[in-house]
Amino acid sequence: HVQLVESGGGLVQTRGSRRLSCVASENIIGRYCMGWFRAVPGKEREGVAFIERDGSKSYGDSMEGRFSVSQDTVTGTLTLQMTGLEPDDSGVYRCAAGDPPGRTCSGIWWRYTQWGQGTQVTVS
């Protein structure tokens, strides 16, 4: 199984920026779709940003225009650049990877089978 490790979380001022990274135990570009999800206690898991196996990208509704996801083609490291952060963006950000046969992953969390432990982002 692919192991995922996130980093980059921390305390951020409102309207500030933060960059998160997710390193996979192997280069999974083209074989797995990857995504970022946000978890907040008492709320449903929220999709943040996603990269499909063909490299296409999509975002959660409230992230479009503020967040940018990218993937290093050499190392496979997934990066989430966040700008214009608000307190509602606080949460545990988890990296995920999935390989559903013949399907895209996008924000459908159950299509992701490998999950990192997450990194906490607190905006205040």
mmCIF file of N, CA and C in Angstrom:
data_model
loop_
_atom_site.group_PDB
_atom_site.id
_atom_site.type_symbol
_atom_site.label_atom_id
_atom_site.label_comp_id
_atom_site.label_asym_id
_atom_site.label_seq_id
_atom_site.Cartn_x
_atom_site.Cartn_y
_atom_site.Cartn_z
ATOM 1 N N HIS A 1 0.830 -1.188 0.000
ATOM 2 C CA HIS A 1 0.000 0.000 0.000
ATOM 3 C C HIS A 1 0.870 1.247 0.000
ATOM 4 N N VAL A 2 0.342 2.274 -0.644
ATOM 5 C CA VAL A 2 1.053 3.541 -0.680
ATOM 6 C C VAL A 2 0.886 4.245 0.661
ATOM 7 N N GLN A 3 1.968 4.754 1.183
ATOM 8 C CA GLN A 3 1.900 5.530 2.414
ATOM 9 C C GLN A 3 2.046 6.999 2.078
ATOM 10 N N LEU A 4 1.256 7.817 2.743
ATOM 11 C CA LEU A 4 1.237 9.255 2.482
ATOM 12 C C LEU A 4 1.574 10.012 3.758
ATOM 13 N N VAL A 5 2.424 11.006 3.643
ATOM 14 C CA VAL A 5 2.811 11.808 4.806
ATOM 15 C C VAL A 5 2.673 13.275 4.459
ATOM 16 N N GLU A 6 1.847 13.981 5.228
ATOM 17 C CA GLU A 6 1.622 15.400 5.008
ATOM 18 C C GLU A 6 2.550 16.233 5.897
ATOM 19 N N SER A 7 2.784 17.447 5.458
ATOM 20 C CA SER A 7 3.539 18.404 6.264
ATOM 21 C C SER A 7 3.127 19.803 5.865
ATOM 22 N N GLY A 8 3.501 20.773 6.710
ATOM 23 C CA GLY A 8 3.264 22.170 6.369
ATOM 24 C C GLY A 8 2.176 22.850 7.166
ATOM 25 N N GLY A 9 1.478 22.110 7.998
ATOM 26 C CA GLY A 9 0.422 22.731 8.782
ATOM 27 C C GLY A 9 0.978 23.657 9.844
ATOM 28 N N GLY A 10 0.082 24.412 10.481
ATOM 29 C CA GLY A 10 0.491 25.312 11.536
ATOM 30 C C GLY A 10 -0.530 26.400 11.741
ATOM 31 N N LEU A 11 -0.113 27.422 12.467
ATOM 32 C CA LEU A 11 -0.972 28.562 12.761
ATOM 33 C C LEU A 11 -0.774 29.641 11.712
ATOM 34 N N VAL A 12 -1.872 30.125 11.162
ATOM 35 C CA VAL A 12 -1.814 31.114 10.091
ATOM 36 C C VAL A 12 -2.733 32.282 10.447
ATOM 37 N N GLN A 13 -2.299 33.469 10.124
ATOM 38 C CA GLN A 13 -3.158 34.628 10.344
ATOM 39 C C GLN A 13 -4.246 34.694 9.271
ATOM 40 N N THR A 14 -5.377 35.258 9.647
ATOM 41 C CA THR A 14 -6.468 35.447 8.681
ATOM 42 C C THR A 14 -5.972 36.230 7.478
ATOM 43 N N ARG A 15 -6.359 35.727 6.307
ATOM 44 C CA ARG A 15 -5.951 36.274 5.000
ATOM 45 C C ARG A 15 -4.505 35.936 4.647
ATOM 46 N N GLY A 16 -3.909 35.095 5.461
ATOM 47 C CA GLY A 16 -2.559 34.645 5.176
ATOM 48 C C GLY A 16 -2.538 33.474 4.203
ATOM 49 N N SER A 17 -1.330 32.946 3.989
ATOM 50 C CA SER A 17 -1.122 31.845 3.054
ATOM 51 C C SER A 17 -0.386 30.704 3.747
ATOM 52 N N ARG A 18 -0.549 29.526 3.181
ATOM 53 C CA ARG A 18 0.155 28.362 3.714
ATOM 54 C C ARG A 18 0.295 27.340 2.600
ATOM 55 N N ARG A 19 1.411 26.619 2.617
ATOM 56 C CA ARG A 19 1.621 25.567 1.625
ATOM 57 C C ARG A 19 1.766 24.224 2.331
ATOM 58 N N LEU A 20 0.973 23.297 1.916
ATOM 59 C CA LEU A 20 1.023 21.938 2.452
ATOM 60 C C LEU A 20 1.646 21.003 1.417
ATOM 61 N N SER A 21 2.334 20.002 1.913
ATOM 62 C CA SER A 21 2.940 19.002 1.029
ATOM 63 C C SER A 21 2.539 17.601 1.454
ATOM 64 N N CYS A 22 2.488 16.721 0.493
ATOM 65 C CA CYS A 22 2.179 15.318 0.753
ATOM 66 C C CYS A 22 3.166 14.468 -0.034
ATOM 67 N N VAL A 23 3.938 13.672 0.694
ATOM 68 C CA VAL A 23 4.920 12.800 0.071
ATOM 69 C C VAL A 23 4.413 11.367 0.107
ATOM 70 N N ALA A 24 4.466 10.712 -1.044
ATOM 71 C CA ALA A 24 4.046 9.311 -1.129
ATOM 72 C C ALA A 24 5.268 8.404 -1.038
ATOM 73 N N SER A 25 5.051 7.193 -0.559
ATOM 74 C CA SER A 25 6.154 6.249 -0.387
ATOM 75 C C SER A 25 6.685 5.737 -1.712
ATOM 76 N N GLU A 26 5.960 5.994 -2.798
ATOM 77 C CA GLU A 26 6.427 5.648 -4.133
ATOM 78 C C GLU A 26 5.839 6.672 -5.102
ATOM 79 N N ASN A 27 6.436 6.784 -6.274
ATOM 80 C CA ASN A 27 5.920 7.724 -7.255
ATOM 81 C C ASN A 27 4.674 7.123 -7.899
ATOM 82 N N ILE A 28 3.550 7.797 -7.674
ATOM 83 C CA ILE A 28 2.277 7.238 -8.126
ATOM 84 C C ILE A 28 1.633 8.082 -9.224
ATOM 85 N N ILE A 29 2.411 8.966 -9.812
ATOM 86 C CA ILE A 29 1.872 9.812 -10.883
ATOM 87 C C ILE A 29 1.331 8.942 -12.012
ATOM 88 N N GLY A 30 0.130 9.261 -12.424
ATOM 89 C CA GLY A 30 -0.491 8.525 -13.519
ATOM 90 C C GLY A 30 -1.161 7.234 -13.101
ATOM 91 N N ARG A 31 -0.854 6.738 -11.932
ATOM 92 C CA ARG A 31 -1.460 5.491 -11.454
ATOM 93 C C ARG A 31 -2.530 5.729 -10.409
ATOM 94 N N TYR A 32 -2.382 6.790 -9.660
ATOM 95 C CA TYR A 32 -3.346 7.124 -8.620
ATOM 96 C C TYR A 32 -3.807 8.563 -8.821
ATOM 97 N N CYS A 33 -5.069 8.813 -8.565
ATOM 98 C CA CYS A 33 -5.509 10.194 -8.412
ATOM 99 C C CYS A 33 -5.179 10.591 -6.974
ATOM 100 N N MET A 34 -5.036 11.878 -6.758
ATOM 101 C CA MET A 34 -4.685 12.351 -5.426
ATOM 102 C C MET A 34 -5.549 13.535 -5.059
ATOM 103 N N GLY A 35 -5.732 13.699 -3.777
ATOM 104 C CA GLY A 35 -6.575 14.805 -3.347
ATOM 105 C C GLY A 35 -6.278 15.243 -1.932
ATOM 106 N N TRP A 36 -6.815 16.386 -1.605
ATOM 107 C CA TRP A 36 -6.758 16.932 -0.252
ATOM 108 C C TRP A 36 -8.185 17.031 0.283
ATOM 109 N N PHE A 37 -8.352 16.604 1.513
ATOM 110 C CA PHE A 37 -9.625 16.718 2.204
ATOM 111 C C PHE A 37 -9.396 17.413 3.540
ATOM 112 N N ARG A 38 -10.457 18.034 4.019
ATOM 113 C CA ARG A 38 -10.359 18.776 5.276
ATOM 114 C C ARG A 38 -11.350 18.188 6.261
ATOM 115 N N ALA A 39 -10.898 17.979 7.475
ATOM 116 C CA ALA A 39 -11.756 17.433 8.522
ATOM 117 C C ALA A 39 -11.842 18.419 9.664
ATOM 118 N N VAL A 40 -13.070 18.687 10.067
ATOM 119 C CA VAL A 40 -13.338 19.563 11.208
ATOM 120 C C VAL A 40 -14.296 18.823 12.122
ATOM 121 N N PRO A 41 -14.008 18.761 13.417
ATOM 122 C CA PRO A 41 -14.905 18.045 14.344
ATOM 123 C C PRO A 41 -16.333 18.556 14.232
ATOM 124 N N GLY A 42 -17.260 17.636 14.123
ATOM 125 C CA GLY A 42 -18.667 18.003 14.051
ATOM 126 C C GLY A 42 -19.158 18.347 12.663
ATOM 127 N N LYS A 43 -18.250 18.330 11.686
ATOM 128 C CA LYS A 43 -18.649 18.641 10.309
ATOM 129 C C LYS A 43 -18.304 17.475 9.402
ATOM 130 N N GLU A 44 -18.993 17.433 8.279
ATOM 131 C CA GLU A 44 -18.722 16.394 7.293
ATOM 132 C C GLU A 44 -17.373 16.661 6.634
ATOM 133 N N ARG A 45 -16.680 15.584 6.309
ATOM 134 C CA ARG A 45 -15.406 15.697 5.587
ATOM 135 C C ARG A 45 -15.623 16.504 4.307
ATOM 136 N N GLU A 46 -14.716 17.412 4.034
ATOM 137 C CA GLU A 46 -14.875 18.333 2.908
ATOM 138 C C GLU A 46 -13.736 18.166 1.917
ATOM 139 N N GLY A 47 -14.102 18.035 0.658
ATOM 140 C CA GLY A 47 -13.091 17.945 -0.387
ATOM 141 C C GLY A 47 -12.491 19.299 -0.673
ATOM 142 N N VAL A 48 -11.190 19.349 -0.840
ATOM 143 C CA VAL A 48 -10.480 20.615 -1.022
ATOM 144 C C VAL A 48 -9.952 20.753 -2.451
ATOM 145 N N ALA A 49 -9.119 19.830 -2.871
ATOM 146 C CA ALA A 49 -8.506 19.926 -4.195
ATOM 147 C C ALA A 49 -8.090 18.540 -4.660
ATOM 148 N N PHE A 50 -8.124 18.346 -6.001
ATOM 149 C CA PHE A 50 -7.923 16.990 -6.511
ATOM 150 C C PHE A 50 -7.140 17.023 -7.830
ATOM 151 N N ILE A 51 -6.326 16.014 -8.025
ATOM 152 C CA ILE A 51 -5.643 15.819 -9.306
ATOM 153 C C ILE A 51 -5.935 14.404 -9.788
ATOM 154 N N GLU A 52 -6.465 14.310 -10.988
ATOM 155 C CA GLU A 52 -6.785 13.005 -11.568
ATOM 156 C C GLU A 52 -5.535 12.377 -12.178
ATOM 157 N N ARG A 53 -5.677 11.150 -12.591
ATOM 158 C CA ARG A 53 -4.533 10.440 -13.174
ATOM 159 C C ARG A 53 -4.058 11.068 -14.483
ATOM 160 N N ASP A 54 -4.943 11.799 -15.153
ATOM 161 C CA ASP A 54 -4.536 12.467 -16.397
ATOM 162 C C ASP A 54 -3.998 13.865 -16.140
ATOM 163 N N GLY A 55 -3.921 14.263 -14.864
ATOM 164 C CA GLY A 55 -3.374 15.561 -14.505
ATOM 165 C C GLY A 55 -4.404 16.660 -14.379
ATOM 166 N N SER A 56 -5.654 16.396 -14.712
ATOM 167 C CA SER A 56 -6.680 17.429 -14.591
ATOM 168 C C SER A 56 -6.947 17.717 -13.111
ATOM 169 N N LYS A 57 -7.350 18.945 -12.846
ATOM 170 C CA LYS A 57 -7.515 19.393 -11.467
ATOM 171 C C LYS A 57 -8.943 19.901 -11.218
ATOM 172 N N SER A 58 -9.361 19.813 -9.997
ATOM 173 C CA SER A 58 -10.641 20.380 -9.596
ATOM 174 C C SER A 58 -10.565 20.757 -8.127
ATOM 175 N N TYR A 59 -11.539 21.569 -7.686
ATOM 176 C CA TYR A 59 -11.500 22.116 -6.342
ATOM 177 C C TYR A 59 -12.876 22.082 -5.700
ATOM 178 N N GLY A 60 -12.844 22.109 -4.364
ATOM 179 C CA GLY A 60 -14.083 22.281 -3.635
ATOM 180 C C GLY A 60 -14.641 23.666 -3.904
ATOM 181 N N ASP A 61 -15.941 23.822 -3.704
ATOM 182 C CA ASP A 61 -16.620 25.060 -4.082
ATOM 183 C C ASP A 61 -15.995 26.301 -3.461
ATOM 184 N N SER A 62 -15.680 26.243 -2.197
ATOM 185 C CA SER A 62 -15.189 27.449 -1.519
ATOM 186 C C SER A 62 -13.695 27.662 -1.698
ATOM 187 N N MET A 63 -13.019 26.745 -2.375
ATOM 188 C CA MET A 63 -11.578 26.837 -2.543
ATOM 189 C C MET A 63 -11.160 27.392 -3.894
ATOM 190 N N GLU A 64 -12.059 27.329 -4.865
ATOM 191 C CA GLU A 64 -11.735 27.773 -6.210
ATOM 192 C C GLU A 64 -11.251 29.205 -6.182
ATOM 193 N N GLY A 65 -10.098 29.440 -6.796
ATOM 194 C CA GLY A 65 -9.537 30.783 -6.840
ATOM 195 C C GLY A 65 -8.631 31.125 -5.672
ATOM 196 N N ARG A 66 -8.735 30.390 -4.574
ATOM 197 C CA ARG A 66 -7.884 30.670 -3.415
ATOM 198 C C ARG A 66 -6.823 29.587 -3.227
ATOM 199 N N PHE A 67 -7.166 28.379 -3.580
ATOM 200 C CA PHE A 67 -6.257 27.250 -3.390
ATOM 201 C C PHE A 67 -5.766 26.748 -4.743
ATOM 202 N N SER A 68 -4.553 26.233 -4.749
ATOM 203 C CA SER A 68 -3.988 25.682 -5.975
ATOM 204 C C SER A 68 -3.277 24.371 -5.652
ATOM 205 N N VAL A 69 -3.606 23.335 -6.380
ATOM 206 C CA VAL A 69 -2.985 22.026 -6.157
ATOM 207 C C VAL A 69 -2.044 21.720 -7.321
ATOM 208 N N SER A 70 -0.931 21.123 -6.995
ATOM 209 C CA SER A 70 0.030 20.742 -8.021
ATOM 210 C C SER A 70 0.746 19.464 -7.590
ATOM 211 N N GLN A 71 1.395 18.857 -8.577
ATOM 212 C CA GLN A 71 2.117 17.617 -8.286
ATOM 213 C C GLN A 71 3.442 17.628 -9.019
ATOM 214 N N ASP A 72 4.504 17.381 -8.273
ATOM 215 C CA ASP A 72 5.835 17.334 -8.870
ATOM 216 C C ASP A 72 5.935 16.086 -9.752
ATOM 217 N N THR A 73 6.287 16.281 -11.016
ATOM 218 C CA THR A 73 6.299 15.149 -11.948
ATOM 219 C C THR A 73 7.479 14.212 -11.733
ATOM 220 N N VAL A 74 8.456 14.664 -10.982
ATOM 221 C CA VAL A 74 9.621 13.811 -10.720
ATOM 222 C C VAL A 74 9.443 13.031 -9.424
ATOM 223 N N THR A 75 9.097 13.732 -8.375
ATOM 224 C CA THR A 75 8.978 13.084 -7.069
ATOM 225 C C THR A 75 7.571 12.603 -6.759
ATOM 226 N N GLY A 76 6.593 13.167 -7.445
ATOM 227 C CA GLY A 76 5.203 12.819 -7.156
ATOM 228 C C GLY A 76 4.632 13.556 -5.971
ATOM 229 N N THR A 77 5.417 14.426 -5.335
ATOM 230 C CA THR A 77 4.937 15.161 -4.173
ATOM 231 C C THR A 77 3.757 16.033 -4.545
ATOM 232 N N LEU A 78 2.712 15.950 -3.743
ATOM 233 C CA LEU A 78 1.504 16.738 -3.952
ATOM 234 C C LEU A 78 1.585 17.982 -3.080
ATOM 235 N N THR A 79 1.306 19.120 -3.666
ATOM 236 C CA THR A 79 1.384 20.380 -2.939
ATOM 237 C C THR A 79 0.047 21.109 -3.004
ATOM 238 N N LEU A 80 -0.333 21.709 -1.887
ATOM 239 C CA LEU A 80 -1.534 22.528 -1.839
ATOM 240 C C LEU A 80 -1.121 23.921 -1.384
ATOM 241 N N GLN A 81 -1.240 24.885 -2.268
ATOM 242 C CA GLN A 81 -0.946 26.274 -1.935
ATOM 243 C C GLN A 81 -2.256 26.941 -1.584
ATOM 244 N N MET A 82 -2.331 27.486 -0.371
ATOM 245 C CA MET A 82 -3.553 28.108 0.096
ATOM 246 C C MET A 82 -3.317 29.588 0.331
ATOM 247 N N THR A 83 -4.197 30.406 -0.174
ATOM 248 C CA THR A 83 -4.109 31.844 0.028
ATOM 249 C C THR A 83 -5.454 32.368 0.523
ATOM 250 N N GLY A 84 -5.441 33.591 1.039
ATOM 251 C CA GLY A 84 -6.688 34.183 1.513
ATOM 252 C C GLY A 84 -7.381 33.344 2.560
ATOM 253 N N LEU A 85 -6.611 32.788 3.474
ATOM 254 C CA LEU A 85 -7.179 31.868 4.459
ATOM 255 C C LEU A 85 -8.076 32.595 5.461
ATOM 256 N N GLU A 86 -9.155 31.925 5.797
ATOM 257 C CA GLU A 86 -10.109 32.432 6.766
ATOM 258 C C GLU A 86 -10.236 31.417 7.898
ATOM 259 N N PRO A 87 -10.753 31.831 9.045
ATOM 260 C CA PRO A 87 -10.920 30.873 10.152
ATOM 261 C C PRO A 87 -11.693 29.620 9.769
ATOM 262 N N ASP A 88 -12.638 29.734 8.854
ATOM 263 C CA ASP A 88 -13.401 28.557 8.425
ATOM 264 C C ASP A 88 -12.556 27.555 7.650
ATOM 265 N N ASP A 89 -11.360 27.957 7.264
ATOM 266 C CA ASP A 89 -10.464 27.029 6.576
ATOM 267 C C ASP A 89 -9.682 26.163 7.552
ATOM 268 N N SER A 90 -9.831 26.428 8.819
ATOM 269 C CA SER A 90 -9.120 25.630 9.820
ATOM 270 C C SER A 90 -9.597 24.185 9.783
ATOM 271 N N GLY A 91 -8.672 23.290 10.087
ATOM 272 C CA GLY A 91 -9.027 21.875 10.124
ATOM 273 C C GLY A 91 -7.808 21.008 9.936
ATOM 274 N N VAL A 92 -8.039 19.716 9.962
ATOM 275 C CA VAL A 92 -6.972 18.759 9.665
ATOM 276 C C VAL A 92 -7.033 18.457 8.173
ATOM 277 N N TYR A 93 -5.958 18.740 7.491
ATOM 278 C CA TYR A 93 -5.885 18.520 6.048
ATOM 279 C C TYR A 93 -5.213 17.186 5.795
ATOM 280 N N ARG A 94 -5.935 16.323 5.113
ATOM 281 C CA ARG A 94 -5.423 14.985 4.851
ATOM 282 C C ARG A 94 -5.234 14.775 3.352
ATOM 283 N N CYS A 95 -4.143 14.185 3.013
ATOM 284 C CA CYS A 95 -3.828 13.806 1.645
ATOM 285 C C CYS A 95 -4.363 12.403 1.397
ATOM 286 N N ALA A 96 -4.852 12.165 0.189
ATOM 287 C CA ALA A 96 -5.413 10.854 -0.124
ATOM 288 C C ALA A 96 -5.066 10.448 -1.544
ATOM 289 N N ALA A 97 -5.017 9.153 -1.790
ATOM 290 C CA ALA A 97 -4.742 8.624 -3.128
ATOM 291 C C ALA A 97 -5.714 7.496 -3.430
ATOM 292 N N GLY A 98 -6.119 7.405 -4.679
ATOM 293 C CA GLY A 98 -7.063 6.372 -5.066
ATOM 294 C C GLY A 98 -6.835 5.906 -6.478
ATOM 295 N N ASP A 99 -7.284 4.698 -6.797
ATOM 296 C CA ASP A 99 -7.151 4.173 -8.150
ATOM 297 C C ASP A 99 -8.384 3.400 -8.569
ATOM 298 N N PRO A 100 -9.564 4.047 -8.546
ATOM 299 C CA PRO A 100 -10.773 3.339 -8.953
ATOM 300 C C PRO A 100 -10.735 2.985 -10.437
ATOM 301 N N PRO A 101 -10.978 1.745 -10.789
ATOM 302 C CA PRO A 101 -10.904 1.340 -12.191
ATOM 303 C C PRO A 101 -11.882 2.100 -13.068
ATOM 304 N N GLY A 102 -11.369 2.776 -14.089
ATOM 305 C CA GLY A 102 -12.227 3.431 -15.057
ATOM 306 C C GLY A 102 -12.996 4.626 -14.548
ATOM 307 N N ARG A 103 -12.652 5.147 -13.412
ATOM 308 C CA ARG A 103 -13.392 6.284 -12.851
ATOM 309 C C ARG A 103 -12.438 7.382 -12.413
ATOM 310 N N THR A 104 -12.964 8.591 -12.353
ATOM 311 C CA THR A 104 -12.199 9.663 -11.741
ATOM 312 C C THR A 104 -12.457 9.641 -10.246
ATOM 313 N N CYS A 105 -11.640 10.369 -9.525
ATOM 314 C CA CYS A 105 -11.807 10.429 -8.073
ATOM 315 C C CYS A 105 -12.546 11.690 -7.645
ATOM 316 N N SER A 106 -12.081 12.825 -8.162
ATOM 317 C CA SER A 106 -12.589 14.159 -7.789
ATOM 318 C C SER A 106 -12.812 14.221 -6.292
ATOM 319 N N GLY A 107 -13.938 14.728 -5.856
ATOM 320 C CA GLY A 107 -14.183 14.910 -4.431
ATOM 321 C C GLY A 107 -14.922 13.778 -3.764
ATOM 322 N N ILE A 108 -14.979 12.631 -4.423
ATOM 323 C CA ILE A 108 -15.712 11.487 -3.874
ATOM 324 C C ILE A 108 -14.798 10.725 -2.946
ATOM 325 N N TRP A 109 -14.863 10.959 -1.676
ATOM 326 C CA TRP A 109 -13.845 10.507 -0.749
ATOM 327 C C TRP A 109 -13.714 8.996 -0.706
ATOM 328 N N TRP A 110 -14.812 8.253 -0.942
ATOM 329 C CA TRP A 110 -14.711 6.792 -0.832
ATOM 330 C C TRP A 110 -13.977 6.171 -2.014
ATOM 331 N N ARG A 111 -13.650 6.964 -3.020
ATOM 332 C CA ARG A 111 -12.826 6.459 -4.118
ATOM 333 C C ARG A 111 -11.343 6.529 -3.797
ATOM 334 N N TYR A 112 -11.022 7.142 -2.675
ATOM 335 C CA TYR A 112 -9.629 7.217 -2.236
ATOM 336 C C TYR A 112 -9.404 6.108 -1.207
ATOM 337 N N THR A 113 -8.379 5.320 -1.422
ATOM 338 C CA THR A 113 -8.148 4.158 -0.563
ATOM 339 C C THR A 113 -6.949 4.316 0.368
ATOM 340 N N GLN A 114 -6.085 5.263 0.074
ATOM 341 C CA GLN A 114 -4.901 5.482 0.905
ATOM 342 C C GLN A 114 -4.993 6.889 1.488
ATOM 343 N N TRP A 115 -4.746 6.999 2.778
ATOM 344 C CA TRP A 115 -4.891 8.283 3.467
ATOM 345 C C TRP A 115 -3.691 8.553 4.358
ATOM 346 N N GLY A 116 -3.299 9.819 4.384
ATOM 347 C CA GLY A 116 -2.287 10.222 5.333
ATOM 348 C C GLY A 116 -2.920 10.529 6.679
ATOM 349 N N GLN A 117 -2.076 10.790 7.654
ATOM 350 C CA GLN A 117 -2.560 11.075 9.008
ATOM 351 C C GLN A 117 -3.123 12.491 9.126
ATOM 352 N N GLY A 118 -2.679 13.375 8.272
ATOM 353 C CA GLY A 118 -3.190 14.736 8.293
ATOM 354 C C GLY A 118 -2.255 15.721 8.953
ATOM 355 N N THR A 119 -2.457 16.982 8.621
ATOM 356 C CA THR A 119 -1.693 18.070 9.225
ATOM 357 C C THR A 119 -2.674 19.171 9.591
ATOM 358 N N GLN A 120 -2.535 19.695 10.798
ATOM 359 C CA GLN A 120 -3.485 20.679 11.315
ATOM 360 C C GLN A 120 -3.157 22.076 10.798
ATOM 361 N N VAL A 121 -4.177 22.749 10.298
ATOM 362 C CA VAL A 121 -4.062 24.152 9.914
ATOM 363 C C VAL A 121 -5.060 24.932 10.761
ATOM 364 N N THR A 122 -4.559 25.936 11.442
ATOM 365 C CA THR A 122 -5.420 26.773 12.279
ATOM 366 C C THR A 122 -5.283 28.215 11.818
ATOM 367 N N VAL A 123 -6.397 28.815 11.444
ATOM 368 C CA VAL A 123 -6.415 30.193 10.951
ATOM 369 C C VAL A 123 -7.097 31.064 11.993
ATOM 370 N N SER A 124 -6.402 32.083 12.452
ATOM 371 C CA SER A 124 -7.001 32.960 13.460
ATOM 372 C C SER A 124 -6.555 34.401 13.255
#
